[in-house]
mmCIF file of N, CA and C in Angstrom:
data_model
loop_
_atom_site.group_PDB
_atom_site.id
_atom_site.type_symbol
_atom_site.label_atom_id
_atom_site.label_comp_id
_atom_site.label_asym_id
_atom_site.label_seq_id
_atom_site.Cartn_x
_atom_site.Cartn_y
_atom_site.Cartn_z
ATOM 1 N N MET A 64 14.925 0.448 -2.489
ATOM 2 C CA MET A 64 13.715 0.454 -3.272
ATOM 3 C C MET A 64 13.974 1.193 -4.577
ATOM 4 N N ALA A 65 13.296 0.778 -5.599
ATOM 5 C CA ALA A 65 13.489 1.396 -6.909
ATOM 6 C C ALA A 65 12.902 2.800 -6.929
ATOM 7 N N ASN A 66 13.638 3.707 -7.516
ATOM 8 C CA ASN A 66 13.185 5.084 -7.627
ATOM 9 C C ASN A 66 12.669 5.295 -9.051
ATOM 10 N N ILE A 67 11.353 5.329 -9.206
ATOM 11 C CA ILE A 67 10.739 5.491 -10.523
ATOM 12 C C ILE A 67 10.391 6.960 -10.698
ATOM 13 N N GLY A 68 10.945 7.563 -11.728
ATOM 14 C CA GLY A 68 10.677 8.971 -11.995
ATOM 15 C C GLY A 68 9.450 9.149 -12.870
ATOM 16 N N MET A 69 9.222 10.369 -13.279
ATOM 17 C CA MET A 69 8.063 10.699 -14.106
ATOM 18 C C MET A 69 8.091 9.962 -15.447
ATOM 19 N N PRO A 70 9.230 9.881 -16.147
ATOM 20 C CA PRO A 70 9.229 9.131 -17.414
ATOM 21 C C PRO A 70 8.872 7.657 -17.220
ATOM 22 N N GLY A 71 9.334 7.061 -16.133
ATOM 23 C CA GLY A 71 9.001 5.668 -15.850
ATOM 24 C C GLY A 71 7.522 5.477 -15.589
ATOM 25 N N LEU A 72 6.927 6.407 -14.858
ATOM 26 C CA LEU A 72 5.488 6.323 -14.588
ATOM 27 C C LEU A 72 4.667 6.468 -15.864
ATOM 28 N N ILE A 73 5.118 7.339 -16.757
ATOM 29 C CA ILE A 73 4.408 7.524 -18.027
ATOM 30 C C ILE A 73 4.474 6.251 -18.859
ATOM 31 N N VAL A 74 5.640 5.611 -18.894
ATOM 32 C CA VAL A 74 5.787 4.356 -19.644
ATOM 33 C C VAL A 74 4.885 3.283 -19.049
ATOM 34 N N ILE A 75 4.847 3.175 -17.728
ATOM 35 C CA ILE A 75 3.988 2.183 -17.075
ATOM 36 C C ILE A 75 2.521 2.457 -17.379
ATOM 37 N N LEU A 76 2.116 3.710 -17.349
ATOM 38 C CA LEU A 76 0.731 4.076 -17.651
ATOM 39 C C LEU A 76 0.365 3.734 -19.088
ATOM 40 N N ILE A 77 1.259 4.012 -20.025
ATOM 41 C CA ILE A 77 1.002 3.695 -21.434
ATOM 42 C C ILE A 77 0.896 2.189 -21.632
ATOM 43 N N LEU A 78 1.793 1.425 -20.999
ATOM 44 C CA LEU A 78 1.723 -0.037 -21.110
ATOM 45 C C LEU A 78 0.424 -0.578 -20.519
ATOM 46 N N ALA A 79 0.015 -0.052 -19.369
ATOM 47 C CA ALA A 79 -1.236 -0.495 -18.761
ATOM 48 C C ALA A 79 -2.417 -0.159 -19.654
ATOM 49 N N LEU A 80 -2.381 0.996 -20.283
ATOM 50 C CA LEU A 80 -3.455 1.403 -21.187
ATOM 51 C C LEU A 80 -3.527 0.475 -22.396
ATOM 52 N N ILE A 81 -2.373 0.096 -22.923
ATOM 53 C CA ILE A 81 -2.337 -0.815 -24.075
ATOM 54 C C ILE A 81 -2.814 -2.210 -23.676
ATOM 55 N N ILE A 82 -2.355 -2.698 -22.525
ATOM 56 C CA ILE A 82 -2.683 -4.066 -22.111
ATOM 57 C C ILE A 82 -4.144 -4.196 -21.690
ATOM 58 N N PHE A 83 -4.625 -3.288 -20.850
ATOM 59 C CA PHE A 83 -5.965 -3.431 -20.284
ATOM 60 C C PHE A 83 -7.039 -2.649 -21.022
ATOM 61 N N GLY A 84 -6.663 -1.658 -21.773
ATOM 62 C CA GLY A 84 -7.639 -0.865 -22.509
ATOM 63 C C GLY A 84 -8.223 0.247 -21.662
ATOM 64 N N PRO A 85 -8.785 1.254 -22.315
ATOM 65 C CA PRO A 85 -9.295 2.419 -21.582
ATOM 66 C C PRO A 85 -10.543 2.122 -20.748
ATOM 67 N N ASN A 86 -11.301 1.100 -21.103
ATOM 68 C CA ASN A 86 -12.523 0.797 -20.350
ATOM 69 C C ASN A 86 -12.225 0.048 -19.057
ATOM 70 N N LYS A 87 -11.214 -0.804 -19.067
ATOM 71 C CA LYS A 87 -10.896 -1.638 -17.909
ATOM 72 C C LYS A 87 -9.962 -0.934 -16.919
ATOM 73 N N LEU A 88 -9.240 0.085 -17.370
ATOM 74 C CA LEU A 88 -8.234 0.744 -16.540
ATOM 75 C C LEU A 88 -8.808 1.389 -15.269
ATOM 76 N N PRO A 89 -9.943 2.092 -15.304
ATOM 77 C CA PRO A 89 -10.493 2.648 -14.049
ATOM 78 C C PRO A 89 -10.869 1.571 -13.032
ATOM 79 N N GLU A 90 -11.405 0.455 -13.502
ATOM 80 C CA GLU A 90 -11.749 -0.642 -12.602
ATOM 81 C C GLU A 90 -10.495 -1.224 -11.970
ATOM 82 N N LEU A 91 -9.449 -1.352 -12.757
ATOM 83 C CA LEU A 91 -8.185 -1.875 -12.261
ATOM 84 C C LEU A 91 -7.587 -0.934 -11.212
ATOM 85 N N GLY A 92 -7.623 0.358 -11.471
ATOM 86 C CA GLY A 92 -7.118 1.337 -10.512
ATOM 87 C C GLY A 92 -7.885 1.306 -9.205
ATOM 88 N N LYS A 93 -9.196 1.159 -9.299
ATOM 89 C CA LYS A 93 -10.030 1.087 -8.100
ATOM 90 C C LYS A 93 -9.691 -0.158 -7.282
ATOM 91 N N ALA A 94 -9.496 -1.280 -7.958
ATOM 92 C CA ALA A 94 -9.158 -2.524 -7.265
ATOM 93 C C ALA A 94 -7.790 -2.426 -6.592
ATOM 94 N N VAL A 95 -6.826 -1.827 -7.276
ATOM 95 C CA VAL A 95 -5.489 -1.665 -6.698
ATOM 96 C C VAL A 95 -5.551 -0.741 -5.484
ATOM 97 N N GLY A 96 -6.287 0.348 -5.579
ATOM 98 C CA GLY A 96 -6.430 1.270 -4.457
ATOM 99 C C GLY A 96 -7.082 0.618 -3.254
ATOM 100 N N LYS A 97 -8.112 -0.171 -3.496
ATOM 101 C CA LYS A 97 -8.799 -0.861 -2.412
ATOM 102 C C LYS A 97 -7.872 -1.873 -1.744
ATOM 103 N N THR A 98 -7.101 -2.588 -2.549
ATOM 104 C CA THR A 98 -6.162 -3.565 -2.012
ATOM 105 C C THR A 98 -5.090 -2.889 -1.165
ATOM 106 N N LEU A 99 -4.545 -1.780 -1.651
ATOM 107 C CA LEU A 99 -3.532 -1.054 -0.887
ATOM 108 C C LEU A 99 -4.092 -0.513 0.425
ATOM 109 N N ARG A 100 -5.323 -0.019 0.392
ATOM 110 C CA ARG A 100 -5.958 0.497 1.603
ATOM 111 C C ARG A 100 -6.121 -0.615 2.637
ATOM 112 N N GLU A 101 -6.594 -1.793 2.205
ATOM 113 C CA GLU A 101 -6.760 -2.916 3.120
ATOM 114 C C GLU A 101 -5.415 -3.365 3.679
ATOM 115 N N PHE A 102 -4.381 -3.366 2.838
ATOM 116 C CA PHE A 102 -3.049 -3.760 3.281
ATOM 117 C C PHE A 102 -2.521 -2.795 4.342
ATOM 118 N N LYS A 103 -2.700 -1.494 4.108
ATOM 119 C CA LYS A 103 -2.239 -0.497 5.078
ATOM 120 C C LYS A 103 -2.974 -0.643 6.405
ATOM 121 N N LEU A 104 -4.284 -0.866 6.342
ATOM 122 C CA LEU A 104 -5.054 -1.024 7.571
ATOM 123 C C LEU A 104 -4.616 -2.260 8.346
ATOM 124 N N SER A 105 -4.359 -3.358 7.645
ATOM 125 C CA SER A 105 -3.953 -4.577 8.337
ATOM 126 C C SER A 105 -2.555 -4.442 8.922
ATOM 127 N N THR A 106 -1.629 -3.803 8.208
ATOM 128 C CA THR A 106 -0.288 -3.624 8.761
ATOM 129 C C THR A 106 -0.313 -2.634 9.920
ATOM 130 N N LYS A 107 -1.174 -1.632 9.860
ATOM 131 C CA LYS A 107 -1.302 -0.690 10.977
ATOM 132 C C LYS A 107 -1.838 -1.419 12.200
ATOM 133 N N GLY A 108 -2.775 -2.325 11.995
ATOM 134 C CA GLY A 108 -3.311 -3.112 13.100
ATOM 135 C C GLY A 108 -2.251 -3.995 13.733
ATOM 136 N N VAL A 109 -1.395 -4.593 12.923
ATOM 137 C CA VAL A 109 -0.318 -5.433 13.438
ATOM 138 C C VAL A 109 0.676 -4.585 14.222
ATOM 139 N N MET A 110 1.006 -3.409 13.699
ATOM 140 C CA MET A 110 1.947 -2.526 14.395
ATOM 141 C C MET A 110 1.361 -2.062 15.731
ATOM 142 N N ASP A 111 0.070 -1.762 15.757
ATOM 143 C CA ASP A 111 -0.577 -1.352 17.001
ATOM 144 C C ASP A 111 -0.567 -2.496 18.012
ATOM 145 N N ASP A 112 -0.779 -3.732 17.546
ATOM 146 C CA ASP A 112 -0.734 -4.891 18.424
ATOM 147 C C ASP A 112 0.661 -5.079 18.999
ATOM 148 N N ASP A 113 1.689 -4.896 18.181
ATOM 149 C CA ASP A 113 3.066 -5.034 18.650
ATOM 150 C C ASP A 113 3.392 -3.992 19.702
ATOM 151 N N GLU A 114 2.923 -2.775 19.532
ATOM 152 C CA GLU A 114 3.178 -1.720 20.510
ATOM 153 C C GLU A 114 2.507 -2.054 21.836
ATOM 154 N N GLY A 115 1.344 -2.650 21.791
ATOM 155 C CA GLY A 115 0.642 -3.021 23.011
ATOM 156 C C GLY A 115 1.357 -4.127 23.773
ATOM 157 N N GLU A 116 2.032 -5.039 23.085
ATOM 158 C CA GLU A 116 2.748 -6.131 23.724
ATOM 159 C C GLU A 116 4.065 -5.661 24.327
ATOM 160 N N ASN A 117 4.629 -4.574 23.843
ATOM 161 C CA ASN A 117 5.928 -4.109 24.308
ATOM 162 C C ASN A 117 5.849 -3.225 25.545
ATOM 163 N N THR A 118 4.662 -2.955 26.030
ATOM 164 C CA THR A 118 4.541 -2.127 27.228
ATOM 165 C C THR A 118 4.166 -3.002 28.408
ATOM 166 N N SER A 119 4.728 -2.694 29.562
ATOM 167 C CA SER A 119 4.393 -3.433 30.772
ATOM 168 C C SER A 119 3.234 -2.737 31.483
ATOM 169 N N GLY A 120 2.840 -3.250 32.620
ATOM 170 C CA GLY A 120 1.706 -2.699 33.345
ATOM 171 C C GLY A 120 1.931 -1.290 33.849
ATOM 172 N N ASP A 121 3.193 -0.880 34.047
ATOM 173 C CA ASP A 121 3.454 0.460 34.561
ATOM 174 C C ASP A 121 3.565 1.506 33.462
ATOM 175 N N GLY A 122 3.325 1.118 32.212
ATOM 176 C CA GLY A 122 3.329 2.066 31.105
ATOM 177 C C GLY A 122 4.688 2.296 30.484
ATOM 178 N N LYS A 123 5.721 1.631 31.014
ATOM 179 C CA LYS A 123 7.062 1.784 30.450
ATOM 180 C C LYS A 123 7.287 0.747 29.364
ATOM 181 N N SER A 124 8.059 1.105 28.384
ATOM 182 C CA SER A 124 8.346 0.202 27.282
ATOM 183 C C SER A 124 9.335 -0.864 27.726
ATOM 184 N N ASN A 125 9.179 -2.082 27.210
ATOM 185 C CA ASN A 125 10.081 -3.184 27.529
ATOM 186 C C ASN A 125 11.266 -3.253 26.585
ATOM 187 N N LYS A 126 11.498 -2.245 25.796
ATOM 188 C CA LYS A 126 12.567 -2.263 24.793
ATOM 189 C C LYS A 126 13.923 -2.155 25.426
#
């Protein structure tokens, strides 16, 4: 995975500010945060479902 440092984040923030403007940026951040939250919840649900399928009736893992 790419390792973005502080200078990279500042450049990305400045570009986003130029492209979307100061009025639209908070709305964009809120939408991105909401999307990430929904994604995390759905992947957590899938992982929980997988864990439930890997256990047998005696509580031992089938791994």
